[in-house]
Amino acid sequence: LHAQDGIRDCTRSLVGSEMCIRDRVNDQYGHAFGDQVLQQASQILRDSVGTIDHLGRIGGEEFSVGAVAAEPNHGAELAMRIIRRFRTHPWSNLRPGLQITCSIGVAVLDPTRTAIRGISTLEELLDQADKVLYREKEKGRDGYAVFEPGPRPSFTKALGS
């Protein structure tokens, strides 16, 4: 994925998400139960992404979504949609009192503004989404953060702040 790939009229967002409780679930209830949680989380993610978006499991309980959209804020909107679905999912149907949260990092590649946006390759996009995901987790889970490139890169935290 490079800015020259011919997609000049749309923005590519990468949404990296990580469930925050699966390790505790595995320790408390076992790996078979953790797999049930993972299957339901995967379904939430599949139901949240668009038909042209790409969902993949990075490993463990980490997933990424490659989203192609006309609007740069699509990644943040997708992150909010995923978090809301995690919050409202009936996890307690699996175990009474069970709650599963996720943290999400969002980075955007805008092929029309690569010099301004600061990201021009898929590797840079993945790296920035991962960095902002871990920054979000350090500040408190169950929310998302967006990488804001520019002369002085910054992070915007929202929904769960």
Coordinates of N, CA and C in Angstrom, one line a residue:
L1 N 0.8 -1.2 0.0 CA 0.0 0.0 0.0 C 0.9 1.2 0.0
H2 N 0.8 2.0 -1.0 CA 1.6 3.2 -1.1 C 0.6 4.3 -1.7
A3 N 1.0 5.5 -1.5 CA 0.2 6.6 -1.9 C -0.1 6.5 -3.4
Q4 N 0.9 5.9 -4.1 CA 0.8 5.9 -5.6 C -0.1 4.7 -6.1
D5 N -0.8 4.0 -5.2 CA -1.6 2.8 -5.6 C -2.8 3.2 -6.4
G6 N -3.0 4.4 -6.7 CA -4.2 4.8 -7.6 C -5.4 5.2 -6.8
I7 N -5.4 5.0 -5.5 CA -6.5 5.4 -4.7 C -6.2 6.9 -4.2
R8 N -6.7 7.8 -5.0 CA -6.3 9.2 -4.7 C -7.5 10.0 -4.2
D9 N -8.7 9.4 -4.3 CA -9.9 10.2 -3.9 C -10.5 9.6 -2.6
C10 N -9.7 8.8 -1.9 CA -10.3 8.3 -0.7 C -9.2 8.2 0.4
T11 N -9.5 7.9 1.6 CA -8.6 7.9 2.7 C -8.6 6.4 3.2
R12 N -7.4 5.9 3.6 CA -7.4 4.6 4.2 C -7.1 4.8 5.7
S13 N -7.9 4.2 6.5 CA -7.7 4.2 7.9 C -7.3 2.8 8.4
L14 N -6.5 2.8 9.4 CA -6.2 1.5 10.1 C -6.7 1.6 11.5
V15 N -7.6 0.7 11.9 CA -8.1 0.6 13.2 C -7.5 -0.6 13.9
G16 N -6.7 -0.4 14.8 CA -6.2 -1.6 15.6 C -6.9 -1.7 16.9
S17 N -7.5 -2.9 17.1 CA -8.2 -3.0 18.4 C -7.7 -4.2 19.2
E18 N -7.8 -4.1 20.5 CA -7.4 -5.2 21.4 C -8.4 -5.3 22.5
M19 N -8.8 -6.5 22.7 CA -9.7 -6.8 23.8 C -8.8 -6.8 25.1
C20 N -9.4 -6.2 26.1 CA -8.6 -6.0 27.3 C -8.7 -7.0 28.4
I21 N -9.6 -7.9 28.3 CA -9.9 -8.8 29.5 C -9.6 -10.3 29.1
R22 N -9.3 -10.6 27.9 CA -9.3 -12.0 27.6 C -8.2 -12.8 28.4
D23 N -7.1 -12.2 28.7 CA -6.1 -12.9 29.6 C -6.7 -13.3 30.9
R24 N -7.4 -12.3 31.5 CA -8.1 -12.6 32.8 C -9.1 -13.7 32.6
V25 N -9.9 -13.6 31.5 CA -10.9 -14.6 31.2 C -10.2 -16.0 31.1
N26 N -9.1 -16.1 30.4 CA -8.4 -17.4 30.2 C -8.0 -17.9 31.6
D27 N -7.4 -17.0 32.4 CA -6.9 -17.4 33.7 C -8.0 -17.9 34.6
Q28 N -9.1 -17.2 34.6 CA -10.2 -17.5 35.5 C -11.1 -18.6 35.0
Y29 N -11.4 -18.7 33.7 CA -12.4 -19.6 33.2 C -11.8 -20.7 32.2
G30 N -10.5 -20.5 31.8 CA -9.9 -21.5 30.9 C -9.9 -21.0 29.5
H31 N -9.1 -21.6 28.7 CA -8.9 -21.2 27.3 C -10.1 -21.5 26.4
A32 N -10.8 -22.6 26.7 CA -12.0 -22.9 25.9 C -13.0 -21.8 26.0
F33 N -13.2 -21.3 27.3 CA -14.1 -20.2 27.5 C -13.6 -18.9 26.8
G34 N -12.3 -18.7 26.9 CA -11.7 -17.6 26.3 C -11.9 -17.6 24.8
D35 N -11.9 -18.8 24.2 CA -12.1 -18.9 22.8 C -13.5 -18.5 22.4
Q36 N -14.5 -18.8 23.3 CA -15.9 -18.4 23.1 C -16.0 -16.9 23.1
V37 N -15.3 -16.2 24.0 CA -15.3 -14.8 24.1 C -14.7 -14.2 22.8
L38 N -13.6 -14.8 22.3 CA -12.9 -14.4 21.1 C -13.8 -14.5 19.9
Q39 N -14.6 -15.6 19.8 CA -15.5 -15.8 18.7 C -16.6 -14.7 18.7
Q40 N -17.1 -14.4 19.9 CA -18.1 -13.4 19.9 C -17.6 -12.0 19.6
A41 N -16.3 -11.7 20.1 CA -15.7 -10.5 19.7 C -15.4 -10.4 18.2
S42 N -15.0 -11.5 17.6 CA -14.8 -11.5 16.2 C -16.0 -11.2 15.4
Q43 N -17.2 -11.7 15.9 CA -18.4 -11.4 15.2 C -18.8 -10.0 15.4
I44 N -18.6 -9.4 16.5 CA -18.8 -7.9 16.7 C -18.0 -7.1 15.7
L45 N -16.8 -7.5 15.6 CA -15.9 -6.8 14.6 C -16.4 -7.0 13.2
R46 N -16.8 -8.2 12.8 CA -17.3 -8.4 11.5 C -18.5 -7.6 11.2
D47 N -19.4 -7.6 12.2 CA -20.7 -6.8 12.0 C -20.4 -5.3 12.0
S48 N -19.3 -4.9 12.5 CA -19.0 -3.4 12.6 C -18.4 -2.8 11.3
V49 N -17.6 -3.7 10.6 CA -16.9 -3.1 9.5 C -17.7 -3.1 8.2
G50 N -17.3 -2.3 7.2 CA -18.0 -2.2 6.0 C -17.7 -3.3 5.0
T51 N -18.4 -3.4 3.9 CA -18.2 -4.5 3.0 C -16.8 -4.4 2.2
I52 N -16.3 -3.1 2.2 CA -15.0 -3.0 1.5 C -13.8 -2.9 2.5
D53 N -14.1 -3.0 3.8 CA -13.1 -2.9 4.8 C -12.5 -4.3 4.9
H54 N -11.3 -4.4 5.4 CA -10.6 -5.7 5.6 C -10.3 -5.9 7.1
L55 N -10.8 -7.0 7.6 CA -10.6 -7.3 9.1 C -9.6 -8.5 9.1
G56 N -8.7 -8.4 10.1 CA -7.7 -9.5 10.2 C -7.3 -9.6 11.7
R57 N -7.0 -10.8 12.1 CA -6.5 -11.0 13.4 C -5.0 -11.0 13.4
I58 N -4.4 -10.1 14.2 CA -2.9 -10.0 14.2 C -2.3 -11.1 15.1
G59 N -3.0 -11.4 16.1 CA -2.6 -12.5 17.1 C -3.2 -12.2 18.4
G60 N -3.2 -13.3 19.2 CA -3.8 -13.1 20.5 C -5.2 -12.6 20.4
E61 N -5.4 -11.4 21.1 CA -6.7 -10.8 21.0 C -6.6 -9.4 20.3
E62 N -5.6 -9.3 19.4 CA -5.4 -8.1 18.6 C -5.9 -8.3 17.2
F63 N -6.7 -7.4 16.7 CA -7.2 -7.4 15.4 C -6.9 -6.0 14.7
S64 N -7.0 -6.0 13.4 CA -6.8 -4.7 12.7 C -7.9 -4.7 11.6
V65 N -8.3 -3.5 11.3 CA -9.3 -3.2 10.3 C -8.6 -2.2 9.3
G66 N -8.5 -2.6 8.1 CA -8.1 -1.7 7.0 C -9.4 -1.1 6.4
A67 N -9.7 0.1 6.6 CA -10.9 0.7 6.2 C -10.6 1.7 5.1
V68 N -11.4 1.6 4.0 CA -11.3 2.6 2.9 C -12.5 3.5 2.9
A69 N -12.3 4.8 3.0 CA -13.4 5.7 3.1 C -13.1 7.0 2.5
A70 N -14.2 7.7 2.2 CA -14.1 9.0 1.6 C -13.7 10.1 2.6
E71 N -14.0 9.8 3.9 CA -13.8 10.8 4.9 C -12.7 10.4 5.9
P72 N -11.8 11.4 6.2 CA -10.7 11.1 7.1 C -11.1 10.6 8.5
N73 N -12.3 11.0 9.0 CA -12.8 10.7 10.3 C -13.5 9.3 10.4
H74 N -13.5 8.6 9.3 CA -14.1 7.3 9.2 C -13.5 6.3 10.2
G75 N -12.2 6.3 10.4 CA -11.6 5.5 11.4 C -12.1 5.7 12.8
A76 N -12.2 7.0 13.2 CA -12.7 7.3 14.5 C -14.2 6.9 14.7
E77 N -15.0 7.1 13.6 CA -16.4 6.7 13.7 C -16.5 5.2 13.8
L78 N -15.7 4.4 13.1 CA -15.7 3.0 13.2 C -15.2 2.5 14.6
A79 N -14.2 3.2 15.1 CA -13.8 2.9 16.5 C -14.9 3.1 17.5
M80 N -15.6 4.2 17.4 CA -16.8 4.4 18.3 C -17.8 3.3 18.1
R81 N -18.1 2.9 16.9 CA -19.1 1.9 16.6 C -18.7 0.6 17.3
I82 N -17.5 0.2 17.1 CA -17.0 -1.1 17.7 C -17.1 -1.0 19.2
I83 N -16.6 0.1 19.8 CA -16.6 0.2 21.3 C -18.1 0.1 21.8
R84 N -19.0 0.8 21.2 CA -20.4 0.8 21.6 C -20.9 -0.6 21.6
R85 N -20.6 -1.3 20.5 CA -21.1 -2.7 20.4 C -20.5 -3.6 21.4
F86 N -19.2 -3.4 21.8 CA -18.6 -4.2 22.9 C -19.3 -3.9 24.2
R87 N -19.6 -2.6 24.4 CA -20.3 -2.2 25.7 C -21.7 -2.7 25.8
T88 N -22.4 -2.9 24.7 CA -23.8 -3.3 24.7 C -24.0 -4.8 24.5
H89 N -23.0 -5.5 24.1 CA -23.1 -6.9 23.8 C -23.5 -7.6 25.1
P90 N -24.3 -8.6 25.0 CA -24.7 -9.3 26.3 C -23.7 -10.4 26.7
W91 N -22.5 -9.9 27.1 CA -21.5 -10.8 27.6 C -21.9 -11.7 28.7
S92 N -22.8 -11.1 29.5 CA -23.3 -11.9 30.7 C -24.1 -13.1 30.3
N93 N -24.5 -13.3 29.1 CA -25.1 -14.5 28.6 C -24.1 -15.7 28.7
L94 N -22.8 -15.3 28.5 CA -21.7 -16.4 28.6 C -21.5 -16.7 30.1
R95 N -21.4 -15.7 30.9 CA -21.1 -15.8 32.3 C -21.7 -14.6 33.0
P96 N -22.5 -14.8 34.1 CA -23.1 -13.6 34.8 C -22.0 -12.6 35.2
G97 N -22.2 -11.4 34.9 CA -21.3 -10.3 35.4 C -20.1 -10.1 34.4
L98 N -20.0 -10.9 33.4 CA -18.8 -10.8 32.5 C -18.9 -9.5 31.7
Q99 N -17.8 -8.8 31.6 CA -17.7 -7.6 30.8 C -16.4 -7.7 30.0
I100 N -16.5 -7.4 28.7 CA -15.4 -7.3 27.9 C -15.3 -6.0 27.3
T101 N -14.1 -5.4 27.3 CA -13.8 -4.1 26.7 C -12.8 -4.2 25.6
C102 N -12.7 -3.1 24.9 CA -11.6 -3.1 23.9 C -11.0 -1.7 23.9
S103 N -9.7 -1.6 23.5 CA -9.0 -0.4 23.3 C -8.7 -0.4 21.8
I104 N -8.7 0.8 21.2 CA -8.5 1.0 19.8 C -7.6 2.1 19.5
G105 N -6.7 1.8 18.5 CA -5.8 2.9 18.0 C -6.1 3.1 16.6
V106 N -6.2 4.4 16.1 CA -6.6 4.7 14.8 C -5.5 5.5 14.2
A107 N -5.1 5.2 13.0 CA -4.1 6.0 12.2 C -4.7 6.1 10.8
V108 N -4.4 7.2 10.1 CA -5.0 7.5 8.8 C -3.9 7.7 7.7
L109 N -4.0 7.1 6.6 CA -3.2 7.4 5.4 C -4.1 8.1 4.4
D110 N -3.7 9.3 4.1 CA -4.4 10.1 3.1 C -3.5 10.2 1.9
P111 N -3.7 9.4 0.8 CA -2.8 9.5 -0.3 C -2.7 10.8 -1.0
T112 N -3.6 11.7 -0.8 CA -3.6 13.0 -1.4 C -2.7 14.0 -0.6
R113 N -2.4 13.6 0.6 CA -1.7 14.5 1.5 C -0.6 13.9 2.3
T114 N 0.1 12.9 1.7 CA 1.1 12.1 2.4 C 2.2 13.0 3.1
A115 N 2.6 14.0 2.5 CA 3.7 14.8 3.1 C 3.1 15.6 4.3
I116 N 1.9 15.9 4.3 CA 1.3 16.6 5.4 C 0.9 15.6 6.5
R117 N 0.3 14.5 6.1 CA -0.2 13.6 7.1 C 0.9 12.8 7.8
G118 N 2.0 12.6 7.1 CA 3.1 12.0 7.8 C 3.2 10.5 7.7
I119 N 2.2 9.9 7.0 CA 2.2 8.4 6.8 C 2.1 8.1 5.3
S120 N 3.0 7.3 4.8 CA 2.9 7.1 3.3 C 2.9 5.6 3.0
T121 N 3.1 4.7 3.9 CA 3.2 3.3 3.6 C 2.3 2.5 4.6
L122 N 2.0 1.3 4.2 CA 1.2 0.4 5.1 C 2.0 0.1 6.4
E123 N 3.3 0.0 6.3 CA 4.1 -0.3 7.5 C 4.0 0.9 8.5
E124 N 4.1 2.1 8.0 CA 4.0 3.3 8.9 C 2.6 3.4 9.5
L125 N 1.6 3.0 8.7 CA 0.2 3.0 9.2 C 0.0 2.0 10.3
L126 N 0.5 0.8 10.1 CA 0.4 -0.2 11.1 C 1.2 0.2 12.4
D127 N 2.3 0.8 12.2 CA 3.2 1.2 13.3 C 2.5 2.3 14.2
Q128 N 1.9 3.3 13.5 CA 1.3 4.4 14.2 C 0.0 3.9 14.9
A129 N -0.8 3.0 14.2 CA -2.0 2.5 14.9 C -1.6 1.7 16.1
D130 N -0.6 1.0 16.1 CA -0.1 0.2 17.2 C 0.4 1.1 18.3
K131 N 1.1 2.1 18.0 CA 1.6 3.0 19.0 C 0.5 3.7 19.8
V132 N -0.5 4.2 19.0 CA -1.6 4.9 19.6 C -2.5 4.0 20.4
L133 N -2.6 2.7 20.0 CA -3.3 1.7 20.7 C -2.7 1.5 22.1
Y134 N -1.4 1.4 22.1 CA -0.8 1.1 23.4 C -0.8 2.4 24.3
R135 N -0.8 3.5 23.7 CA -0.9 4.8 24.4 C -2.3 4.9 25.1
E136 N -3.3 4.5 24.3 CA -4.7 4.4 24.8 C -4.8 3.5 26.0
K137 N -4.2 2.3 25.9 CA -4.2 1.3 27.0 C -3.6 1.8 28.2
E138 N -2.5 2.6 28.1 CA -1.8 3.1 29.2 C -2.6 4.1 30.0
K139 N -3.4 4.8 29.3 CA -4.2 5.9 29.9 C -5.5 5.4 30.4
G140 N -5.9 4.2 30.2 CA -7.2 3.7 30.7 C -7.9 3.0 29.5
R141 N -8.3 1.9 29.7 CA -8.9 1.1 28.6 C -10.3 1.5 28.3
D142 N -10.9 0.7 27.3 CA -12.3 0.9 26.9 C -12.5 2.3 26.2
G143 N -11.6 2.6 25.3 CA -11.7 3.8 24.5 C -10.9 3.7 23.3
Y144 N -10.8 4.8 22.6 CA -9.9 4.8 21.4 C -9.1 6.1 21.4
A145 N -8.0 6.0 20.6 CA -7.2 7.2 20.4 C -6.8 7.3 18.9
V146 N -6.7 8.5 18.4 CA -6.4 8.7 17.0 C -5.0 9.4 16.9
F147 N -4.2 8.8 16.0 CA -2.9 9.4 15.7 C -3.2 10.6 14.8
E148 N -2.7 11.8 15.3 CA -2.8 13.0 14.5 C -1.4 13.5 14.0
P149 N -1.1 13.1 12.8 CA 0.3 13.5 12.3 C 0.3 15.0 12.0
G150 N 1.5 15.4 11.7 CA 1.8 16.8 11.4 C 3.2 17.2 11.9
P151 N 3.4 18.4 11.9 CA 4.8 18.9 12.4 C 5.1 18.4 13.8
R152 N 4.1 18.4 14.6 CA 4.2 17.8 16.0 C 3.1 16.8 16.2
P153 N 3.4 15.5 15.9 CA 2.4 14.5 16.0 C 1.7 14.5 17.4
S154 N 0.4 14.2 17.4 CA -0.3 14.2 18.7 C -1.3 13.1 18.7
F155 N -1.9 12.9 19.8 CA -2.9 11.8 20.0 C -4.2 12.4 20.5
T156 N -5.3 12.0 20.0 CA -6.6 12.4 20.5 C -7.2 11.2 21.1
K157 N -7.6 11.4 22.4 CA -8.3 10.3 23.1 C -9.7 10.6 23.2
A158 N -10.6 9.6 23.0 CA -12.0 9.9 23.1 C -12.7 8.6 23.6
L159 N -14.0 8.8 23.9 CA -14.9 7.7 24.2 C -14.3 6.8 25.3
G160 N -14.4 7.2 26.5 CA -13.9 6.4 27.6 C -12.8 7.2 28.3
S161 N -12.6 8.5 27.9 CA -11.6 9.3 28.5 C -11.9 9.6 29.9

